């Protein structure tokens, strides 16, 4: 098809106050106003949220899956970052 | 779902035995595959084919029901049918977005639908001559779709599985509103009950065909099962659907159009008569009563919407140009 492609937007919804916005999917739209409208029509037909964000997909910088090990593997060996690493006698309660 | 940069990206992978084995071991361990993960080209192609076909079915599926929106018998029925058809449009959009994460654009998929290169479910090539057909579609066609879709919520490809979870949540109202229409007709006048019976006669066999050819004739099944795209075979799902639906027809007091349908004590399931696969293939190949109308309707919708898409893009460009010359105003989120 020869016509220009309509940009892609990522949609984030806050289900209710007190919770953060969560990625729910995407929509195509020419501009932010239309993206917001489309996101409202497509993703909030049953009271799914109180607030919608739309973000141009092209603006998202993502980590490369090829770097997964370099980025996230080192944390696996740092078990001393977890409370269960430390021994506390049973007599000492609630710690 | 994911960055647009992925679209059109070269997805070729070095598929030696070690690569394929490593991929299969991830699948076997029930790990989800995400769009940027390395995957065999065949896995990608299969998913693009299946998800886009599924999306097209949701979109084309709006047409036979849309036929009755303006003629629904009451305001309550009209509101329900409008909401259902709107849901189906949403389902199409979730699924197109899931397919796009695999490197195909929305425009390419639309083109494949309009040229006939991509299929959609043949069930939507049957006409809806009476209001009872809206009942039968919700009850049987959405019912069969739910059977097919529930296992897809556990599909190995993350975006497809997530889209299916959303869709399945929305589908159950579709089936219930259809059954309610049937129930109302069946407890009405003899003429109304006859309308319900006639539409069951029309839709029963095509609904069974929705599950696809018998396992012995199904070409894509084995690999899809190994990759956990599919979890149950066509025949298993069809049998589940029959077993669930026959008692519902009995409750309505109408008869399945199958003289061989009989409860098998031994199998703990219903036996059924032979399915007319010649008809199935005739409709798949475009010989359905409404096949041409469906595509020409989609083509008209696409053509008639062209000026709207162009105007929206032109307007967006104009606003962007205007903003570029104005002073920037930083805005924080929330
Ligand atoms: Fe649907
Ligand atoms: Fe549906």
Short mmCIF file of C-alpha atoms and ligand atoms in Angstrom, two decimals:
data_model
loop_
_atom_site.label_atom_id
_atom_site.label_comp_id
_atom_site.label_asym_id
_atom_site.label_seq_id
_atom_site.Cartn_x
_atom_site.Cartn_y
_atom_site.Cartn_z
CA UNK A 1 0.00 0.00 0.00
CA UNK A 2 1.39 3.34 -1.03
CA UNK A 3 -0.14 5.54 1.64
CA UNK A 4 1.79 6.70 4.72
CA UNK A 5 1.70 4.51 7.80
CA UNK A 6 -0.24 5.74 10.80
CA UNK A 7 2.09 5.93 13.84
CA UNK A 8 1.94 3.41 16.68
CA UNK A 9 1.35 4.42 20.34
CA UNK A 10 1.74 2.42 23.53
CA UNK A 11 -1.16 2.63 25.95
CA UNK A 12 -0.84 2.70 29.75
CA UNK A 13 -3.79 2.68 32.13
CA UNK A 14 -4.11 3.40 35.84
CA UNK A 15 -6.81 1.03 37.08
CA UNK A 16 -7.54 3.15 40.13
CA UNK A 17 -5.89 5.73 42.32
CA UNK A 18 -3.10 4.24 44.38
CA UNK A 19 -1.89 1.98 41.56
CA UNK A 20 0.62 2.89 38.88
CA UNK A 21 -0.12 3.02 35.16
CA UNK A 22 0.33 -0.34 33.47
CA UNK A 23 1.00 -1.18 29.84
CA UNK A 24 -2.14 -2.63 28.26
CA UNK A 25 -1.46 -2.61 24.51
CA UNK A 26 -1.14 -0.28 21.57
CA UNK A 27 -3.11 1.73 19.04
CA UNK A 28 -2.42 3.43 15.71
CA UNK A 29 -3.27 7.12 15.48
CA UNK A 30 -2.14 10.21 13.58
CA UNK A 31 -1.62 12.35 16.70
CA UNK A 32 -1.72 12.27 20.50
CA UNK A 33 -5.31 13.47 20.78
CA UNK A 34 -6.59 10.77 18.47
CA UNK A 35 -4.37 8.17 20.14
CA UNK A 36 -5.90 9.04 23.49
CA UNK A 37 -9.39 8.78 22.06
CA UNK A 38 -8.67 5.44 20.39
CA UNK A 39 -7.06 4.10 23.58
CA UNK A 40 -10.15 5.09 25.53
CA UNK A 41 -12.43 3.33 23.01
CA UNK A 42 -10.32 0.19 22.67
CA UNK A 43 -9.03 -0.38 26.19
CA UNK A 44 -11.56 1.06 28.64
CA UNK A 45 -14.92 -0.35 27.61
CA UNK A 46 -15.56 -1.94 31.01
CA UNK A 47 -14.28 0.41 33.66
CA UNK A 48 -10.65 -0.69 33.30
CA UNK A 49 -9.21 2.63 34.41
CA UNK A 50 -9.31 6.21 35.60
CA UNK A 51 -6.35 7.59 33.67
CA UNK A 52 -4.77 6.83 30.29
CA UNK A 53 -1.28 7.61 28.98
CA UNK A 54 -0.27 7.25 25.35
CA UNK A 55 3.39 7.25 24.34
CA UNK A 56 4.76 7.15 20.78
CA UNK A 57 6.20 3.64 20.38
CA UNK A 58 9.18 5.02 18.49
CA UNK A 59 10.14 7.06 21.60
CA UNK A 60 10.65 3.98 23.76
CA UNK A 61 14.23 2.92 24.30
CA UNK A 62 14.38 -0.74 25.23
CA UNK A 63 17.24 -2.90 26.50
CA UNK A 64 18.57 -5.38 23.97
CA UNK A 65 17.62 -8.99 24.80
CA UNK A 66 21.14 -9.98 23.72
CA UNK A 67 22.44 -8.02 26.74
CA UNK A 68 20.12 -9.84 29.11
CA UNK A 69 22.86 -11.81 30.85
CA UNK A 70 25.24 -8.88 31.19
CA UNK A 71 22.50 -6.68 32.60
CA UNK A 72 20.54 -8.96 34.85
CA UNK A 73 22.60 -12.06 35.58
CA UNK A 74 24.96 -10.44 38.18
CA UNK A 75 22.06 -9.94 40.61
CA UNK A 76 21.56 -13.69 40.86
CA UNK A 77 24.85 -14.11 42.74
CA UNK A 78 24.15 -11.27 45.17
CA UNK A 79 21.96 -13.22 47.51
CA UNK A 80 23.16 -11.06 50.43
CA UNK A 81 20.75 -8.43 49.11
CA UNK A 82 17.88 -10.53 50.41
CA UNK A 83 16.79 -10.72 54.07
CA UNK A 84 16.81 -14.52 54.07
CA UNK A 85 20.62 -14.47 53.67
CA UNK A 86 21.02 -13.42 57.31
CA UNK A 87 20.59 -15.78 60.22
CA UNK A 88 18.53 -14.51 63.12
CA UNK A 89 17.77 -16.86 66.05
CA UNK A 90 14.13 -17.95 66.42
CA UNK A 91 13.96 -16.30 69.84
CA UNK A 92 14.32 -12.94 68.19
CA UNK A 93 10.83 -12.43 66.83
CA UNK A 94 9.41 -10.12 64.24
CA UNK A 95 12.54 -9.11 62.36
CA UNK B 1 2.97 -3.35 22.22
CA UNK B 2 6.63 -3.06 21.42
CA UNK B 3 8.70 -0.50 19.65
CA UNK B 4 7.76 0.28 16.10
CA UNK B 5 11.42 -0.07 15.21
CA UNK B 6 10.87 -3.79 15.09
CA UNK B 7 8.52 -3.52 12.11
CA UNK B 8 10.19 -4.68 8.94
CA UNK B 9 13.30 -5.73 10.90
CA UNK B 10 15.23 -8.61 9.40
CA UNK B 11 14.11 -11.57 11.47
CA UNK B 12 16.33 -14.24 9.94
CA UNK B 13 17.92 -16.51 12.49
CA UNK B 14 20.77 -18.93 12.27
CA UNK B 15 18.79 -22.09 12.66
CA UNK B 16 21.21 -24.86 13.34
CA UNK B 17 20.26 -27.87 15.41
CA UNK B 18 21.61 -26.31 18.63
CA UNK B 19 19.52 -23.18 18.14
CA UNK B 20 16.33 -25.11 17.50
CA UNK B 21 16.99 -27.40 20.46
CA UNK B 22 17.62 -24.49 22.78
CA UNK B 23 14.39 -22.85 21.59
CA UNK B 24 12.43 -26.06 22.08
CA UNK B 25 13.82 -26.46 25.60
CA UNK B 26 12.54 -22.99 26.48
CA UNK B 27 9.11 -23.95 25.13
CA UNK B 28 9.16 -27.24 27.00
CA UNK B 29 9.98 -25.37 30.21
CA UNK B 30 6.81 -23.27 29.62
CA UNK B 31 8.85 -20.09 29.17
CA UNK B 32 7.01 -17.37 27.24
CA UNK B 33 8.60 -16.13 24.05
CA UNK B 34 8.64 -12.33 23.72
CA UNK B 35 8.92 -10.38 20.44
CA UNK B 36 12.60 -9.48 20.69
CA UNK B 37 13.70 -13.02 21.59
CA UNK B 38 15.46 -15.15 19.01
CA UNK B 39 12.96 -17.54 17.42
CA UNK B 40 12.90 -19.88 14.43
CA UNK B 41 11.60 -18.25 11.26
CA UNK B 42 8.96 -20.94 11.03
CA UNK B 43 7.65 -20.05 14.48
CA UNK B 44 7.43 -16.40 13.48
CA UNK B 45 5.71 -17.16 10.17
CA UNK B 46 3.23 -19.55 11.78
CA UNK B 47 2.28 -16.97 14.38
CA UNK B 48 1.94 -14.12 11.88
CA UNK B 49 -0.29 -16.35 9.78
CA UNK B 50 -2.41 -17.49 12.71
CA UNK B 51 -2.71 -14.17 14.58
CA UNK B 52 -3.47 -12.11 11.47
CA UNK B 53 -6.04 -14.67 10.35
CA UNK B 54 -7.56 -14.47 13.80
CA UNK B 55 -7.61 -10.64 13.66
CA UNK B 56 -9.22 -10.65 10.21
CA UNK B 57 -11.90 -13.02 11.53
CA UNK B 58 -12.79 -10.60 14.33
CA UNK B 59 -13.06 -7.70 11.88
CA UNK B 60 -14.97 -9.53 9.13
CA UNK B 61 -17.10 -11.10 11.88
CA UNK B 62 -18.57 -7.64 12.57
CA UNK B 63 -20.32 -7.69 9.19
CA UNK B 64 -22.97 -10.45 9.52
CA UNK B 65 -24.04 -9.04 12.90
CA UNK B 66 -23.81 -5.41 11.84
CA UNK B 67 -26.49 -6.38 9.35
CA UNK B 68 -29.00 -6.52 12.23
CA UNK B 69 -28.04 -3.56 14.43
CA UNK B 70 -30.56 -1.19 12.86
CA UNK B 71 -33.28 -3.86 12.94
CA UNK B 72 -32.83 -5.29 16.45
CA UNK B 73 -36.28 -5.92 17.97
CA UNK B 74 -35.83 -3.87 21.16
CA UNK B 75 -33.56 -1.15 22.50
CA UNK B 76 -32.05 -3.63 24.98
CA UNK B 77 -31.12 -6.02 22.17
CA UNK B 78 -29.78 -3.19 20.07
CA UNK B 79 -27.54 -1.89 22.86
CA UNK B 80 -26.21 -5.42 23.50
CA UNK B 81 -25.55 -6.09 19.82
CA UNK B 82 -23.80 -2.75 19.36
CA UNK B 83 -21.60 -3.48 22.37
CA UNK B 84 -20.80 -6.96 21.06
CA UNK B 85 -19.88 -5.75 17.59
CA UNK B 86 -17.75 -3.01 19.13
CA UNK B 87 -15.97 -5.65 21.21
CA UNK B 88 -15.20 -7.66 18.07
CA UNK B 89 -13.61 -4.57 16.54
CA UNK B 90 -11.50 -4.25 19.70
CA UNK B 91 -10.50 -7.92 19.48
CA UNK B 92 -9.31 -7.35 15.93
CA UNK B 93 -7.18 -4.43 17.09
CA UNK B 94 -5.56 -6.29 20.03
CA UNK B 95 -4.66 -9.10 17.66
CA UNK B 96 -3.31 -6.90 14.87
CA UNK B 97 -1.08 -5.28 17.51
CA UNK B 98 0.13 -8.70 18.69
CA UNK B 99 0.98 -9.68 15.09
CA UNK B 100 2.78 -6.38 14.53
CA UNK B 101 5.30 -7.25 17.24
CA UNK B 102 6.47 -10.03 14.91
CA UNK B 103 7.53 -7.59 12.19
CA UNK B 104 4.51 -7.19 9.90
CA UNK B 105 2.69 -3.85 9.55
CA UNK B 106 -1.02 -3.20 9.94
CA UNK B 107 -1.10 -1.98 6.33
CA UNK B 108 0.45 -5.20 5.01
CA UNK B 109 -2.07 -7.28 6.91
CA UNK B 110 -4.97 -5.20 5.59
CA UNK B 111 -3.65 -5.63 2.08
CA UNK B 112 -3.38 -9.41 2.55
CA UNK B 113 -7.01 -9.52 3.65
CA UNK B 114 -8.25 -7.42 0.76
CA UNK B 115 -6.31 -9.32 -1.92
CA UNK B 116 -7.37 -12.65 -0.48
CA UNK B 117 -3.78 -13.64 0.37
CA UNK B 118 -4.83 -14.07 4.03
CA UNK B 119 -7.84 -16.09 5.13
CA UNK B 120 -10.41 -15.45 7.82
CA UNK B 121 -12.83 -17.83 9.46
CA UNK B 122 -15.22 -19.19 6.83
CA UNK B 123 -18.14 -19.03 9.23
CA UNK B 124 -18.55 -15.34 8.41
CA UNK B 125 -19.27 -16.13 4.77
CA UNK B 126 -22.71 -17.42 5.71
CA UNK B 127 -25.66 -15.00 5.56
CA UNK B 128 -27.85 -13.86 8.49
CA UNK B 129 -31.36 -13.83 6.97
CA UNK B 130 -33.33 -13.69 10.26
CA UNK B 131 -33.01 -12.17 13.74
CA UNK B 132 -32.66 -15.68 15.16
CA UNK B 133 -29.29 -15.91 13.40
CA UNK B 134 -27.99 -13.24 15.78
CA UNK B 135 -28.98 -15.57 18.64
CA UNK B 136 -27.40 -18.58 16.96
CA UNK B 137 -24.17 -16.71 16.19
CA UNK B 138 -23.70 -15.58 19.79
CA UNK B 139 -24.56 -18.98 21.20
CA UNK B 140 -22.75 -21.22 18.69
CA UNK B 141 -20.15 -19.17 16.85
CA UNK B 142 -18.91 -17.26 19.89
CA UNK B 143 -19.29 -20.48 21.88
CA UNK B 144 -17.02 -22.33 19.46
CA UNK B 145 -14.62 -19.39 19.41
CA UNK B 146 -14.39 -19.47 23.23
CA UNK B 147 -13.52 -23.20 23.14
CA UNK B 148 -10.73 -22.42 20.69
CA UNK B 149 -9.51 -19.34 22.49
CA UNK B 150 -9.28 -20.46 26.10
CA UNK B 151 -6.24 -22.69 25.46
CA UNK B 152 -4.68 -19.85 23.44
CA UNK B 153 -4.43 -17.84 26.67
CA UNK B 154 -1.52 -20.19 27.45
CA UNK B 155 0.08 -19.90 24.02
CA UNK B 156 3.89 -19.77 24.15
CA UNK B 157 4.03 -16.35 22.43
CA UNK B 158 3.53 -13.69 25.11
CA UNK B 159 1.70 -10.93 23.18
CA UNK B 160 -0.76 -13.42 21.67
CA UNK B 161 -1.46 -15.04 25.04
CA UNK B 162 -2.02 -11.63 26.67
CA UNK B 163 -4.39 -10.51 23.90
CA UNK B 164 -6.32 -13.75 24.29
CA UNK B 165 -6.76 -13.30 28.04
CA UNK B 166 -8.39 -9.95 27.41
CA UNK B 167 -10.53 -11.33 24.61
CA UNK B 168 -11.73 -14.34 26.59
CA UNK B 169 -12.86 -12.08 29.42
CA UNK B 170 -15.04 -10.18 26.97
CA UNK B 171 -16.39 -13.17 25.04
CA UNK B 172 -18.59 -14.72 27.66
CA UNK B 173 -21.17 -11.95 27.45
CA UNK B 174 -21.32 -12.55 23.69
CA UNK B 175 -22.33 -16.15 24.12
CA UNK B 176 -24.81 -15.42 26.90
CA UNK B 177 -26.62 -12.66 25.02
CA UNK B 178 -26.94 -15.03 22.03
CA UNK B 179 -28.34 -17.81 24.17
CA UNK B 180 -30.77 -15.37 25.76
CA UNK B 181 -32.08 -14.43 22.31
CA UNK B 182 -32.58 -18.14 21.52
CA UNK B 183 -34.30 -18.71 24.85
CA UNK B 184 -36.69 -15.82 24.26
CA UNK B 185 -37.58 -17.11 20.79
CA UNK B 186 -38.01 -20.66 22.04
CA UNK B 187 -40.44 -19.60 24.76
CA UNK B 188 -42.46 -17.47 22.30
CA UNK B 189 -44.98 -18.37 19.60
CA UNK B 190 -44.59 -21.53 17.48
CA UNK B 191 -43.42 -19.30 14.63
CA UNK B 192 -40.71 -17.77 16.83
CA UNK B 193 -39.57 -21.19 17.98
CA UNK B 194 -39.42 -22.27 14.34
CA UNK B 195 -37.14 -19.30 13.58
CA UNK B 196 -34.79 -20.52 16.32
CA UNK B 197 -34.88 -24.08 14.98
CA UNK B 198 -34.19 -22.94 11.42
CA UNK B 199 -31.19 -20.90 12.48
CA UNK B 200 -29.82 -23.81 14.52
CA UNK B 201 -30.19 -25.92 11.36
CA UNK B 202 -28.22 -23.32 9.44
CA UNK B 203 -25.41 -22.73 11.95
CA UNK B 204 -24.76 -26.09 13.64
CA UNK B 205 -22.61 -27.71 10.97
CA UNK B 206 -20.68 -24.57 10.03
CA UNK B 207 -19.93 -24.09 13.76
CA UNK B 208 -18.44 -27.59 13.95
CA UNK B 209 -16.33 -26.78 10.89
CA UNK B 210 -14.86 -23.78 12.73
CA UNK B 211 -12.52 -26.17 14.54
CA UNK B 212 -10.86 -27.05 11.24
CA UNK B 213 -10.22 -30.37 9.46
CA UNK B 214 -9.99 -33.68 11.30
CA UNK B 215 -6.66 -34.29 13.03
CA UNK B 216 -5.79 -36.89 10.40
CA UNK B 217 -6.05 -34.19 7.67
CA UNK B 218 -4.65 -31.20 9.49
CA UNK B 219 -1.33 -30.10 8.00
CA UNK B 220 -0.09 -27.53 10.51
CA UNK B 221 -1.01 -29.21 13.76
CA UNK B 222 2.03 -31.21 14.88
CA UNK B 223 4.57 -28.39 14.75
CA UNK B 224 2.11 -25.93 16.36
CA UNK B 225 1.54 -28.39 19.20
CA UNK B 226 5.28 -28.89 19.72
CA UNK B 227 5.76 -25.12 19.85
CA UNK B 228 2.80 -24.82 22.24
CA UNK B 229 0.98 -22.40 19.97
CA UNK B 230 -1.82 -24.96 19.99
CA UNK B 231 -2.62 -27.03 23.09
CA UNK B 232 -5.46 -29.26 21.91
CA UNK B 233 -6.17 -30.86 18.55
CA UNK B 234 -9.05 -29.78 16.30
CA UNK B 235 -11.03 -32.92 17.05
CA UNK B 236 -10.54 -32.63 20.82
CA UNK B 237 -11.85 -29.07 20.84
CA UNK B 238 -14.75 -29.92 18.54
CA UNK B 239 -15.76 -32.76 20.84
CA UNK B 240 -15.65 -30.50 23.90
CA UNK B 241 -17.87 -28.02 22.11
CA UNK B 242 -20.42 -30.65 21.10
CA UNK B 243 -20.55 -32.09 24.61
CA UNK B 244 -21.12 -28.64 26.11
CA UNK B 245 -23.68 -27.50 23.54
CA UNK B 246 -26.04 -30.46 23.08
CA UNK B 247 -27.59 -30.12 26.57
CA UNK B 248 -28.05 -26.38 25.94
CA UNK B 249 -30.09 -27.17 22.81
CA UNK B 250 -32.14 -29.70 24.77
CA UNK B 251 -32.91 -27.00 27.33
CA UNK B 252 -34.13 -24.74 24.53
CA UNK B 253 -36.29 -27.57 23.20
CA UNK B 254 -34.85 -27.51 19.69
CA UNK B 255 -33.11 -30.31 17.82
CA UNK B 256 -29.58 -30.54 16.45
CA UNK B 257 -29.77 -31.22 12.69
CA UNK B 258 -27.80 -34.47 13.03
CA UNK B 259 -29.70 -37.80 13.04
CA UNK B 260 -26.53 -39.64 14.13
CA UNK B 261 -25.99 -37.52 17.23
CA UNK B 262 -26.06 -39.88 20.20
CA UNK B 263 -24.59 -40.08 23.71
CA UNK B 264 -21.89 -42.70 23.91
CA UNK B 265 -21.77 -44.24 27.38
CA UNK B 266 -18.46 -45.83 26.52
CA UNK B 267 -16.69 -42.62 25.48
CA UNK B 268 -18.55 -40.35 27.87
CA UNK B 269 -19.13 -38.04 24.89
CA UNK B 270 -21.56 -37.50 22.04
CA UNK B 271 -20.99 -39.34 18.77
CA UNK B 272 -21.87 -37.25 15.74
CA UNK B 273 -22.57 -37.75 12.05
CA UNK B 274 -20.10 -37.06 9.21
CA UNK B 275 -19.13 -33.44 8.55
CA UNK B 276 -19.47 -32.24 4.95
CA UNK B 277 -15.85 -31.34 4.28
CA UNK B 278 -16.57 -30.62 0.62
CA UNK B 279 -18.71 -27.73 1.75
CA UNK B 280 -15.99 -26.64 4.17
CA UNK B 281 -13.34 -26.48 1.46
CA UNK B 282 -15.72 -24.84 -0.99
CA UNK B 283 -16.34 -22.01 1.49
CA UNK B 284 -12.65 -21.74 2.50
CA UNK B 285 -11.79 -21.31 -1.17
CA UNK B 286 -14.19 -18.39 -1.50
CA UNK B 287 -17.38 -20.18 -2.54
CA UNK B 288 -19.42 -19.04 0.47
CA UNK B 289 -22.67 -17.20 -0.14
CA UNK B 290 -21.28 -13.93 1.20
CA UNK B 291 -17.53 -14.32 0.46
CA UNK B 292 -17.47 -11.64 -2.22
CA UNK B 293 -19.67 -9.24 -0.23
CA UNK B 294 -17.48 -9.48 2.85
CA UNK B 295 -14.32 -8.51 1.01
CA UNK B 296 -16.01 -5.81 -1.05
CA UNK B 297 -17.46 -4.37 2.18
CA UNK B 298 -14.00 -4.30 3.77
CA UNK B 299 -12.53 -2.80 0.59
CA UNK B 300 -15.21 -0.09 0.60
CA UNK B 301 -14.55 0.67 4.28
CA UNK B 302 -10.82 0.98 3.55
CA UNK B 303 -11.32 3.16 0.46
CA UNK B 304 -13.95 5.37 2.04
CA UNK B 305 -11.72 5.91 5.08
CA UNK B 306 -8.68 6.96 3.01
CA UNK B 307 -9.47 10.67 3.12
CA UNK B 308 -9.88 10.51 6.91
CA UNK B 309 -6.47 8.88 7.37
CA UNK B 310 -4.87 11.40 5.01
CA UNK B 311 -6.53 14.37 6.69
CA UNK B 312 -5.55 13.16 10.17
CA UNK B 313 -1.90 12.74 9.17
CA UNK B 314 -1.83 16.12 7.39
CA UNK B 315 -3.32 17.79 10.46
CA UNK B 316 -0.78 16.09 12.75
CA UNK B 317 2.05 17.36 10.51
CA UNK B 318 0.65 20.88 10.60
CA UNK B 319 0.37 20.90 14.40
CA UNK B 320 3.91 19.51 14.74
CA UNK B 321 5.27 22.23 12.44
CA UNK B 322 3.46 24.90 14.44
CA UNK B 323 4.77 23.54 17.75
CA UNK B 324 8.34 23.44 16.43
CA UNK B 325 8.27 27.21 15.94
CA UNK B 326 6.64 27.93 19.34
CA UNK B 327 8.55 27.91 22.64
CA UNK B 328 8.84 24.44 24.24
CA UNK B 329 6.78 23.88 27.40
CA UNK B 330 7.96 20.97 29.55
CA UNK B 331 5.13 18.96 31.12
CA UNK B 332 5.56 16.35 33.84
CA UNK B 333 3.66 13.07 33.74
CA UNK B 334 0.60 12.39 35.93
FE1 LIG C 1 -14.20 -11.79 19.42
FE1 LIG C 2 -17.33 -12.56 20.29
#
